[in-house]
Amino acid sequence: MERGFRGCGHRALSACAAICLAAATFGLSIAGAEDAEVPVRLQIDLLGRVLPYDRNFAARAGEELHVLVVIKSDDADSKRLGAQILAELRARSLLGQVRHTTELVSFSDARTLAGLCKARRAGLVYLSSGLRNELPAIAQALRGSDVLSVATLADDVKRGAVLGFSASSGKPKLLVQLAQARSQHVDFRADFLRLAQVVTP
Amino acid sequence: MSPRLRLACACAFLLFGLLPPTAARADSGEELESLLEQPIVSTPSKQTETAALAPATTTIITAEQLRTFGIRSLDEAIDYLSLGMITSHPLHAVEIGARGVQLTADYGNHVLLMIDGNPVNEPWNGTAYFERGAGVPFELVDHIEVILGPGSVMYGSQAMLGVINIVTKRARDFAGLHLIAEGDTQLPQAHDGSIQTSPLGAWGHGVRGSVGYGSTFTLFGEPSELTLQAEYYRNDGPHWQLGPQVWGDDSITGRPKSWGPRGTPGTWGGTTLDQHYTLAPDAYLKLQIGDVVATLRGSLYQRATPYLDSIINSAGDFDDPNGRERDRFLQSSVMFSKSLSSRVVIGSRFYGEGYDYRWFNNREAAEDCPNGFSNGCRRRLLGEGVVGGGDLHLSYSIPAARAVTLLGIEGRVRHIGSELQLYDYATGSSAPAQNHYTQTDGLIAPYLQQSLSPTDWLDLNAGLRLDHDTRFGSKLSPRGAIGITPWHEAHVKLIYAEAFRAPTAYELNYADPADQVVSPNLGPESVRSLEASAEQRFGMHRLFFGVFRSWWFDMVGYATLDDAQTTAAIAAGQLAKGATEAFRYENLGTIDNYGLNAGYEGAALRRHQLQFGVNLTEAYTRVHYGSDPSQPMTVSPSLFGNARVSYAFGGDAPTLGLAAVFLAKRPADRAYDGGFSVMPYAPADLELRTTVSGHLPGVERLRYRLSVSFASAAHSAYVIGPYLYAVDATTRAELAPMTRLQGFLGLEYVLF
């Protein structure tokens, strides 16, 4: 049994290593599925409560807030999360106590997106996943505009979105990038900043 | 239902009924704060969702709470902070129970323990440890999800009492190099339970050193992160005064029974010096590259129990420095997922595990050894296992209907081995190994779950898992849950679920020629549970109330062989010639259980510096094994709960945390079958813990914790010593002592 155990221990180690290597190799050979840390349903609930904290929200939204949900059409994750965001937005008649309309937009380039925001008078751009590499350009293009950009993935706030959501200690957290917010004429009240975590690029 | 239960139910329903929908409305700021307090869970249905909408009663224990209340192990977290679960402390591996059901000596195998979604229960006996033996450094813990009730629909065997998932931190929350040092001490007590401060050498003492690292980076063009921590913990318990229990002569030698070199012939007891310690080094690593996550965990858990009891050492030398148990775990996993389309995601998890267990038990008394060992014997029980497996799943979602269909299949192969080695106590010569067995078995388990939220006020979840296990056959585990949101921030749930525990390799194969034969036809244990709960949030406050009913079948217990069976077993060579009474494991027990649990938590003052919470569970449980009359469940308290309050002074000032756990008086493990003239009960126990934590003023990177705990009770619910059963009307049970006063100081420095 003593000998058997030693053999078994080595077998265990070998089996662990082989399984991990095989799985890791297979896993790395394909792109993974990105998922939101905070359920989209809760994200939309949070967003509805956050919007009134923006001093410019009422003026920006007017009587009806137009929301662009931006996806990357060649990215299945992005389309999946975008569909969830769209469905959750449409399930609510009011967002930030204002009526709203929603539109799904495929991302082509940052300048086009900024132009679309202006043309549609969008007050809110909800960024799905898959835009990690494009976010700095999007942030640049949206500077000077009057729109709130919201990211469904936490890491995208650091890359240029104004607002986002992360989970820590099993609870949702609000992330905000203040410099980008100011450049997009988003002016959060001080009592909101007490509830949010400020992120720097 | 008892009058007290009825009254509590009536009060709770009245309270919820009187809460008009508008009363729960808060202003916008409070509503946002309330949403930010919504726990997010992933364990109940393998998808991220808020706890309020999940198809199970779930408690979240946060990293902040662990720090504030001086929590250093999983059992402490459960006792002080969870709803519905409680542990019992027999001075070695703790035992865990939930909502009034605790199976003594089950080695935690009725609860599924996971770390980052990977099961920790070992393959030989399904054992999981909940104290230091859990083998995960606590600074790495982001939060702990405690799910009450049957959970086999997603996870298969073991998940009868519940599922506990320890979720570790992301690298961004554990950035830098962490150096941790802790020291702890426990005061000894006299035989009457009074705390003793001298001599200093009798105090228990422990040290912990740990190093951790967390970093984010880019690898293969993918955002990546690494977290890892390794720790070493060693504690030498205080000296215990045990006994004396006068035994008399050894029935084999005719001389006063020997209790080893440190014992008094004929009498068990004295002061233990060395046979109470814990040694628990462990390490955990998590590497994430894109959405591929790999984990590796290694741990060793060695401990010595300072007395004889019904769980570990039914016999053995007194204060034997070499008597101990040791478990070693090496577990790894790789998980990844990929979206195939806007509606379809495939995911997988592959895992491998190596495990071994050893029990070292020395008995100088000939009567405690098999025939032929007149010098006494040294026993070595070995158990080992290797596991490899995988879980593939596919989900299909229809966002407009908030519908998600999850279809998966899990496959697992196990190789198990065990034997009992016997050596002559004096000469060290070995006898042929007993009860040697190896087996390779496996399971395959398809599962299906449908969640659906057609409206904002209705959430439905139904699932089914079919485990086909070569150990016992097939088992279906269904679950159905209905969630209703009747008004703002209120949730009502109705849940039906079933779960099982597969017979362990140990139970199927363990035999002893003296008195036990193998049980190859053992089937799974089963539980059915029905529960209803209501939750109301108002601002930073949350009120929870739930009632539950569970029925347990085919519980494994000892069945006595009749004369014909004993004779047949002797003829077959399964029992030694001359054996007169023998046993085997059979599915012969039932448990009937119902009760209520309730919780309240909230925060006050402008910046919520003051936080508080209370949890309470009352349960009525009857156990029925074989032809024995039904009886209340032993060890498990029928009434227990916890309460906590903390205040953060802010700035460089510390945070003060006060936590308490309460257990009602409860029958000891041998209360009903021990035959004692005075039925042994463990007294009601109130444990208080005060913790001060914060940053050292002027040294932002250096954090500290200082904590002191006190228990009102001096004894736990375990009968100890050689008299686990009474021999005559005068025999009194001796109960295991408890650590009453203890404290620790911990420092953590983040180097960069």
PDB file of C-alpha atoms in Angstrom, chain A:
ATOM      1  CA  MET A   1       0.000   0.000   0.000  1.00  0.00           C
ATOM      2  CA  GLU A   2       2.868   2.306   0.783  1.00  0.00           C
ATOM      3  CA  ARG A   3       4.283   1.722  -2.679  1.00  0.00           C
ATOM      4  CA  GLY A   4       0.824   1.951  -4.129  1.00  0.00           C
ATOM      5  CA  PHE A   5       0.328   5.326  -2.546  1.00  0.00           C
ATOM      6  CA  ARG A   6       3.527   6.740  -3.968  1.00  0.00           C
ATOM      7  CA  GLY A   7       2.493   5.562  -7.398  1.00  0.00           C
ATOM      8  CA  CYS A   8      -0.914   7.022  -6.899  1.00  0.00           C
ATOM      9  CA  GLY A   9       0.525  10.363  -5.821  1.00  0.00           C
ATOM     10  CA  HIS A  10       2.628  10.571  -8.941  1.00  0.00           C
ATOM     11  CA  ARG A  11      -0.305   9.488 -11.048  1.00  0.00           C
ATOM     12  CA  ALA A  12      -2.382  12.226  -9.464  1.00  0.00           C
ATOM     13  CA  LEU A  13       0.212  14.842 -10.220  1.00  0.00           C
ATOM     14  CA  SER A  14       0.627  13.594 -13.766  1.00  0.00           C
ATOM     15  CA  ALA A  15      -3.113  13.445 -14.304  1.00  0.00           C
ATOM     16  CA  CYS A  16      -3.561  16.993 -12.953  1.00  0.00           C
ATOM     17  CA  ALA A  17      -0.787  18.300 -15.149  1.00  0.00           C
ATOM     18  CA  ALA A  18      -2.010  16.515 -18.256  1.00  0.00           C
ATOM     19  CA  ILE A  19      -5.604  17.618 -17.787  1.00  0.00           C
ATOM     20  CA  CYS A  20      -4.591  21.213 -17.142  1.00  0.00           C
ATOM     21  CA  LEU A  21      -2.221  21.287 -20.083  1.00  0.00           C
ATOM     22  CA  ALA A  22      -4.731  19.743 -22.457  1.00  0.00           C
ATOM     23  CA  ALA A  23      -7.540  21.959 -21.292  1.00  0.00           C
ATOM     24  CA  ALA A  24      -5.394  25.060 -21.267  1.00  0.00           C
ATOM     25  CA  THR A  25      -4.118  24.350 -24.750  1.00  0.00           C
ATOM     26  CA  PHE A  26      -7.620  23.795 -26.016  1.00  0.00           C
ATOM     27  CA  GLY A  27      -8.917  26.732 -24.061  1.00  0.00           C
ATOM     28  CA  LEU A  28      -6.289  29.124 -25.318  1.00  0.00           C
ATOM     29  CA  SER A  29      -6.794  28.097 -28.883  1.00  0.00           C
ATOM     30  CA  ILE A  30     -10.209  29.707 -28.962  1.00  0.00           C
ATOM     31  CA  ALA A  31     -11.437  33.028 -27.737  1.00  0.00           C
ATOM     32  CA  GLY A  32     -13.354  32.879 -24.491  1.00  0.00           C
ATOM     33  CA  ALA A  33     -16.817  34.152 -23.682  1.00  0.00           C
ATOM     34  CA  GLU A  34     -16.731  37.512 -21.948  1.00  0.00           C
ATOM     35  CA  ASP A  35     -19.377  37.973 -19.335  1.00  0.00           C
ATOM     36  CA  ALA A  36     -20.530  40.845 -17.231  1.00  0.00           C
ATOM     37  CA  GLU A  37     -19.584  40.702 -13.557  1.00  0.00           C
ATOM     38  CA  VAL A  38     -22.873  42.349 -12.663  1.00  0.00           C
ATOM     39  CA  PRO A  39     -26.009  40.783 -14.170  1.00  0.00           C
ATOM     40  CA  VAL A  40     -27.349  42.975 -16.973  1.00  0.00           C
ATOM     41  CA  ARG A  41     -30.748  43.143 -15.300  1.00  0.00           C
ATOM     42  CA  LEU A  42     -29.146  44.660 -12.222  1.00  0.00           C
ATOM     43  CA  GLN A  43     -26.961  46.937 -14.344  1.00  0.00           C
ATOM     44  CA  ILE A  44     -30.045  48.518 -15.888  1.00  0.00           C
ATOM     45  CA  ASP A  45     -31.675  48.887 -12.465  1.00  0.00           C
ATOM     46  CA  LEU A  46     -28.541  50.613 -11.202  1.00  0.00           C
ATOM     47  CA  LEU A  47     -28.292  52.807 -14.272  1.00  0.00           C
ATOM     48  CA  GLY A  48     -31.859  53.981 -13.773  1.00  0.00           C
ATOM     49  CA  ARG A  49     -30.967  55.125 -10.256  1.00  0.00           C
ATOM     50  CA  VAL A  50     -27.639  56.696 -11.293  1.00  0.00           C
ATOM     51  CA  LEU A  51     -28.897  58.888 -14.128  1.00  0.00           C
ATOM     52  CA  PRO A  52     -30.666  61.456 -11.908  1.00  0.00           C
ATOM     53  CA  TYR A  53     -27.340  62.105 -10.169  1.00  0.00           C
ATOM     54  CA  ASP A  54     -26.051  63.660 -13.398  1.00  0.00           C
ATOM     55  CA  ARG A  55     -26.903  67.367 -13.231  1.00  0.00           C
ATOM     56  CA  ASN A  56     -27.106  67.529 -17.024  1.00  0.00           C
ATOM     57  CA  PHE A  57     -29.185  64.429 -17.486  1.00  0.00           C
ATOM     58  CA  ALA A  58     -32.585  66.091 -17.589  1.00  0.00           C
ATOM     59  CA  ALA A  59     -31.455  68.601 -20.207  1.00  0.00           C
ATOM     60  CA  ARG A  60     -29.715  65.910 -22.211  1.00  0.00           C
ATOM     61  CA  ALA A  61     -32.602  63.502 -22.193  1.00  0.00           C
ATOM     62  CA  GLY A  62     -35.368  66.011 -22.832  1.00  0.00           C
ATOM     63  CA  GLU A  63     -38.749  64.353 -22.935  1.00  0.00           C
ATOM     64  CA  GLU A  64     -37.403  61.135 -24.298  1.00  0.00           C
ATOM     65  CA  LEU A  65     -33.948  59.632 -23.842  1.00  0.00           C
ATOM     66  CA  HIS A  66     -32.478  57.904 -26.868  1.00  0.00           C
ATOM     67  CA  VAL A  67     -30.133  55.033 -26.047  1.00  0.00           C
ATOM     68  CA  LEU A  68     -27.670  53.474 -28.458  1.00  0.00           C
ATOM     69  CA  VAL A  69     -26.600  49.944 -27.595  1.00  0.00           C
ATOM     70  CA  VAL A  70     -23.303  49.392 -29.345  1.00  0.00           C
ATOM     71  CA  ILE A  71     -22.110  45.938 -30.304  1.00  0.00           C
ATOM     72  CA  LYS A  72     -19.382  44.523 -32.472  1.00  0.00           C
ATOM     73  CA  SER A  73     -21.146  42.548 -35.159  1.00  0.00           C
ATOM     74  CA  ASP A  74     -18.351  40.008 -35.672  1.00  0.00           C
ATOM     75  CA  ASP A  75     -18.142  39.227 -31.964  1.00  0.00           C
ATOM     76  CA  ALA A  76     -20.635  36.674 -30.615  1.00  0.00           C
ATOM     77  CA  ASP A  77     -20.086  37.755 -27.005  1.00  0.00           C
ATOM     78  CA  SER A  78     -20.747  41.346 -27.919  1.00  0.00           C
ATOM     79  CA  LYS A  79     -23.959  40.448 -29.746  1.00  0.00           C
ATOM     80  CA  ARG A  80     -25.112  38.255 -26.859  1.00  0.00           C
ATOM     81  CA  LEU A  81     -24.570  40.894 -24.191  1.00  0.00           C
ATOM     82  CA  GLY A  82     -25.952  43.594 -26.497  1.00  0.00           C
ATOM     83  CA  ALA A  83     -29.141  41.589 -26.930  1.00  0.00           C
ATOM     84  CA  GLN A  84     -29.460  41.281 -23.158  1.00  0.00           C
ATOM     85  CA  ILE A  85     -28.932  45.018 -22.655  1.00  0.00           C
ATOM     86  CA  LEU A  86     -31.479  45.830 -25.333  1.00  0.00           C
ATOM     87  CA  ALA A  87     -34.028  43.426 -23.860  1.00  0.00           C
ATOM     88  CA  GLU A  88     -33.613  44.772 -20.343  1.00  0.00           C
ATOM     89  CA  LEU A  89     -33.886  48.376 -21.508  1.00  0.00           C
ATOM     90  CA  ARG A  90     -37.029  47.591 -23.467  1.00  0.00           C
ATOM     91  CA  ALA A  91     -38.514  45.821 -20.461  1.00  0.00           C
ATOM     92  CA  ARG A  92     -38.615  49.174 -18.662  1.00  0.00           C
ATOM     93  CA  SER A  93     -40.815  52.031 -19.728  1.00  0.00           C
ATOM     94  CA  LEU A  94     -38.738  54.592 -17.839  1.00  0.00           C
ATOM     95  CA  LEU A  95     -35.018  54.993 -17.394  1.00  0.00           C
ATOM     96  CA  GLY A  96     -33.899  57.581 -14.888  1.00  0.00           C
ATOM     97  CA  GLN A  97     -37.603  58.510 -14.609  1.00  0.00           C
ATOM     98  CA  VAL A  98     -37.659  59.444 -18.293  1.00  0.00           C
ATOM     99  CA  ARG A  99     -39.241  57.641 -21.235  1.00  0.00           C
ATOM    100  CA  HIS A 100     -36.686  56.186 -23.568  1.00  0.00           C
ATOM    101  CA  THR A 101     -36.154  54.610 -26.952  1.00  0.00           C
ATOM    102  CA  THR A 102     -33.427  52.118 -27.765  1.00  0.00           C
ATOM    103  CA  GLU A 103     -31.478  51.282 -30.860  1.00  0.00           C
ATOM    104  CA  LEU A 104     -28.960  48.533 -31.528  1.00  0.00           C
ATOM    105  CA  VAL A 105     -25.902  49.776 -33.383  1.00  0.00           C
ATOM    106  CA  SER A 106     -23.049  47.821 -34.904  1.00  0.00           C
ATOM    107  CA  PHE A 107     -19.723  49.473 -34.289  1.00  0.00           C
ATOM    108  CA  SER A 108     -17.704  50.414 -37.357  1.00  0.00           C
ATOM    109  CA  ASP A 109     -15.387  53.156 -36.144  1.00  0.00           C
ATOM    110  CA  ALA A 110     -15.284  55.700 -33.358  1.00  0.00           C
ATOM    111  CA  ARG A 111     -15.885  58.748 -35.521  1.00  0.00           C
ATOM    112  CA  THR A 112     -18.966  57.181 -37.081  1.00  0.00           C
ATOM    113  CA  LEU A 113     -20.271  56.337 -33.626  1.00  0.00           C
ATOM    114  CA  ALA A 114     -19.772  59.898 -32.433  1.00  0.00           C
ATOM    115  CA  GLY A 115     -21.534  61.154 -35.541  1.00  0.00           C
ATOM    116  CA  LEU A 116     -24.404  58.773 -34.959  1.00  0.00           C
ATOM    117  CA  CYS A 117     -24.779  59.998 -31.385  1.00  0.00           C
ATOM    118  CA  LYS A 118     -25.064  63.532 -32.665  1.00  0.00           C
ATOM    119  CA  ALA A 119     -27.404  62.662 -35.504  1.00  0.00           C
ATOM    120  CA  ARG A 120     -29.750  60.628 -33.316  1.00  0.00           C
ATOM    121  CA  ARG A 121     -29.425  62.996 -30.360  1.00  0.00           C
ATOM    122  CA  ALA A 122     -28.507  60.027 -28.231  1.00  0.00           C
ATOM    123  CA  GLY A 123     -28.110  60.823 -24.560  1.00  0.00           C
ATOM    124  CA  LEU A 124     -26.687  57.470 -23.599  1.00  0.00           C
ATOM    125  CA  VAL A 125     -24.350  55.021 -25.301  1.00  0.00           C
ATOM    126  CA  TYR A 126     -24.306  51.552 -23.787  1.00  0.00           C
ATOM    127  CA  LEU A 127     -21.170  49.695 -24.842  1.00  0.00           C
ATOM    128  CA  SER A 128     -21.334  45.937 -25.023  1.00  0.00           C
ATOM    129  CA  SER A 129     -18.247  43.737 -24.776  1.00  0.00           C
ATOM    130  CA  GLY A 130     -15.684  43.272 -27.539  1.00  0.00           C
ATOM    131  CA  LEU A 131     -14.809  46.975 -27.808  1.00  0.00           C
ATOM    132  CA  ARG A 132     -11.770  46.837 -25.582  1.00  0.00           C
ATOM    133  CA  ASN A 133      -9.291  47.864 -28.263  1.00  0.00           C
ATOM    134  CA  GLU A 134     -11.596  50.513 -29.692  1.00  0.00           C
ATOM    135  CA  LEU A 135     -12.455  52.211 -26.417  1.00  0.00           C
ATOM    136  CA  PRO A 136      -9.611  54.753 -26.371  1.00  0.00           C
ATOM    137  CA  ALA A 137     -10.680  55.925 -29.828  1.00  0.00           C
ATOM    138  CA  ILE A 138     -14.338  55.998 -28.771  1.00  0.00           C
ATOM    139  CA  ALA A 139     -13.434  58.045 -25.702  1.00  0.00           C
ATOM    140  CA  GLN A 140     -11.488  60.451 -27.874  1.00  0.00           C
ATOM    141  CA  ALA A 141     -14.302  60.761 -30.402  1.00  0.00           C
ATOM    142  CA  LEU A 142     -16.926  61.417 -27.736  1.00  0.00           C
ATOM    143  CA  ARG A 143     -15.002  64.219 -26.080  1.00  0.00           C
ATOM    144  CA  GLY A 144     -16.958  67.413 -26.371  1.00  0.00           C
ATOM    145  CA  SER A 145     -20.197  65.574 -27.014  1.00  0.00           C
ATOM    146  CA  ASP A 146     -23.150  65.522 -24.646  1.00  0.00           C
ATOM    147  CA  VAL A 147     -23.588  61.831 -24.006  1.00  0.00           C
ATOM    148  CA  LEU A 148     -23.086  59.383 -21.158  1.00  0.00           C
ATOM    149  CA  SER A 149     -21.079  56.308 -22.171  1.00  0.00           C
ATOM    150  CA  VAL A 150     -21.731  53.210 -20.101  1.00  0.00           C
ATOM    151  CA  ALA A 151     -19.696  49.994 -20.274  1.00  0.00           C
ATOM    152  CA  THR A 152     -21.065  46.590 -19.388  1.00  0.00           C
ATOM    153  CA  LEU A 153     -17.564  45.307 -18.599  1.00  0.00           C
ATOM    154  CA  ALA A 154     -15.706  46.727 -15.610  1.00  0.00           C
ATOM    155  CA  ASP A 155     -12.337  46.997 -17.322  1.00  0.00           C
ATOM    156  CA  ASP A 156     -13.769  49.172 -20.078  1.00  0.00           C
ATOM    157  CA  VAL A 157     -14.160  52.141 -17.715  1.00  0.00           C
ATOM    158  CA  LYS A 158     -10.414  52.406 -17.350  1.00  0.00           C
ATOM    159  CA  ARG A 159     -10.142  52.359 -21.126  1.00  0.00           C
ATOM    160  CA  GLY A 160     -12.486  55.262 -21.696  1.00  0.00           C
ATOM    161  CA  ALA A 161     -16.125  54.717 -20.714  1.00  0.00           C
ATOM    162  CA  VAL A 162     -17.611  57.178 -18.228  1.00  0.00           C
ATOM    163  CA  LEU A 163     -19.576  54.676 -16.159  1.00  0.00           C
ATOM    164  CA  GLY A 164     -19.368  50.931 -15.584  1.00  0.00           C
ATOM    165  CA  PHE A 165     -20.101  48.110 -13.203  1.00  0.00           C
ATOM    166  CA  SER A 166     -17.928  45.657 -11.342  1.00  0.00           C
ATOM    167  CA  ALA A 167     -18.491  43.133  -8.579  1.00  0.00           C
ATOM    168  CA  SER A 168     -16.370  42.879  -5.471  1.00  0.00           C
ATOM    169  CA  SER A 169     -17.065  41.053  -2.218  1.00  0.00           C
ATOM    170  CA  GLY A 170     -20.163  39.658  -3.898  1.00  0.00           C
ATOM    171  CA  LYS A 171     -21.750  43.094  -4.259  1.00  0.00           C
ATOM    172  CA  PRO A 172     -22.081  45.398  -7.285  1.00  0.00           C
ATOM    173  CA  LYS A 173     -19.869  48.469  -7.513  1.00  0.00           C
ATOM    174  CA  LEU A 174     -20.187  51.573  -9.635  1.00  0.00           C
ATOM    175  CA  LEU A 175     -17.094  52.716 -11.500  1.00  0.00           C
ATOM    176  CA  VAL A 176     -16.736  56.208 -12.896  1.00  0.00           C
ATOM    177  CA  GLN A 177     -13.992  57.973 -14.849  1.00  0.00           C
ATOM    178  CA  LEU A 178     -14.326  61.631 -13.947  1.00  0.00           C
ATOM    179  CA  ALA A 179     -12.056  63.176 -16.571  1.00  0.00           C
ATOM    180  CA  GLN A 180     -13.948  61.437 -19.347  1.00  0.00           C
ATOM    181  CA  ALA A 181     -17.240  62.370 -17.677  1.00  0.00           C
ATOM    182  CA  ARG A 182     -16.363  66.052 -17.695  1.00  0.00           C
ATOM    183  CA  SER A 183     -15.292  65.888 -21.334  1.00  0.00           C
ATOM    184  CA  GLN A 184     -18.718  64.458 -22.217  1.00  0.00           C
ATOM    185  CA  HIS A 185     -20.595  67.030 -20.115  1.00  0.00           C
ATOM    186  CA  VAL A 186     -21.596  64.493 -17.511  1.00  0.00           C
ATOM    187  CA  ASP A 187     -21.653  66.212 -14.145  1.00  0.00           C
ATOM    188  CA  PHE A 188     -22.260  63.832 -11.264  1.00  0.00           C
ATOM    189  CA  ARG A 189     -23.345  65.202  -7.924  1.00  0.00           C
ATOM    190  CA  ALA A 190     -20.982  64.806  -5.002  1.00  0.00           C
ATOM    191  CA  ASP A 191     -23.324  62.422  -3.185  1.00  0.00           C
ATOM    192  CA  PHE A 192     -23.070  60.032  -6.129  1.00  0.00           C
ATOM    193  CA  LEU A 193     -19.298  60.008  -5.976  1.00  0.00           C
ATOM    194  CA  ARG A 194     -19.585  58.817  -2.380  1.00  0.00           C
ATOM    195  CA  LEU A 195     -21.213  55.660  -3.743  1.00  0.00           C
ATOM    196  CA  ALA A 196     -18.921  55.112  -6.719  1.00  0.00           C
ATOM    197  CA  GLN A 197     -15.314  54.163  -7.187  1.00  0.00           C
ATOM    198  CA  VAL A 198     -13.356  56.693  -9.217  1.00  0.00           C
ATOM    199  CA  VAL A 199     -11.195  55.096 -11.883  1.00  0.00           C
ATOM    200  CA  THR A 200      -8.292  56.747 -13.647  1.00  0.00           C
ATOM    201  CA  PRO A 201      -7.213  55.787 -17.179  1.00  0.00           C
TER     202      PRO A 201
END
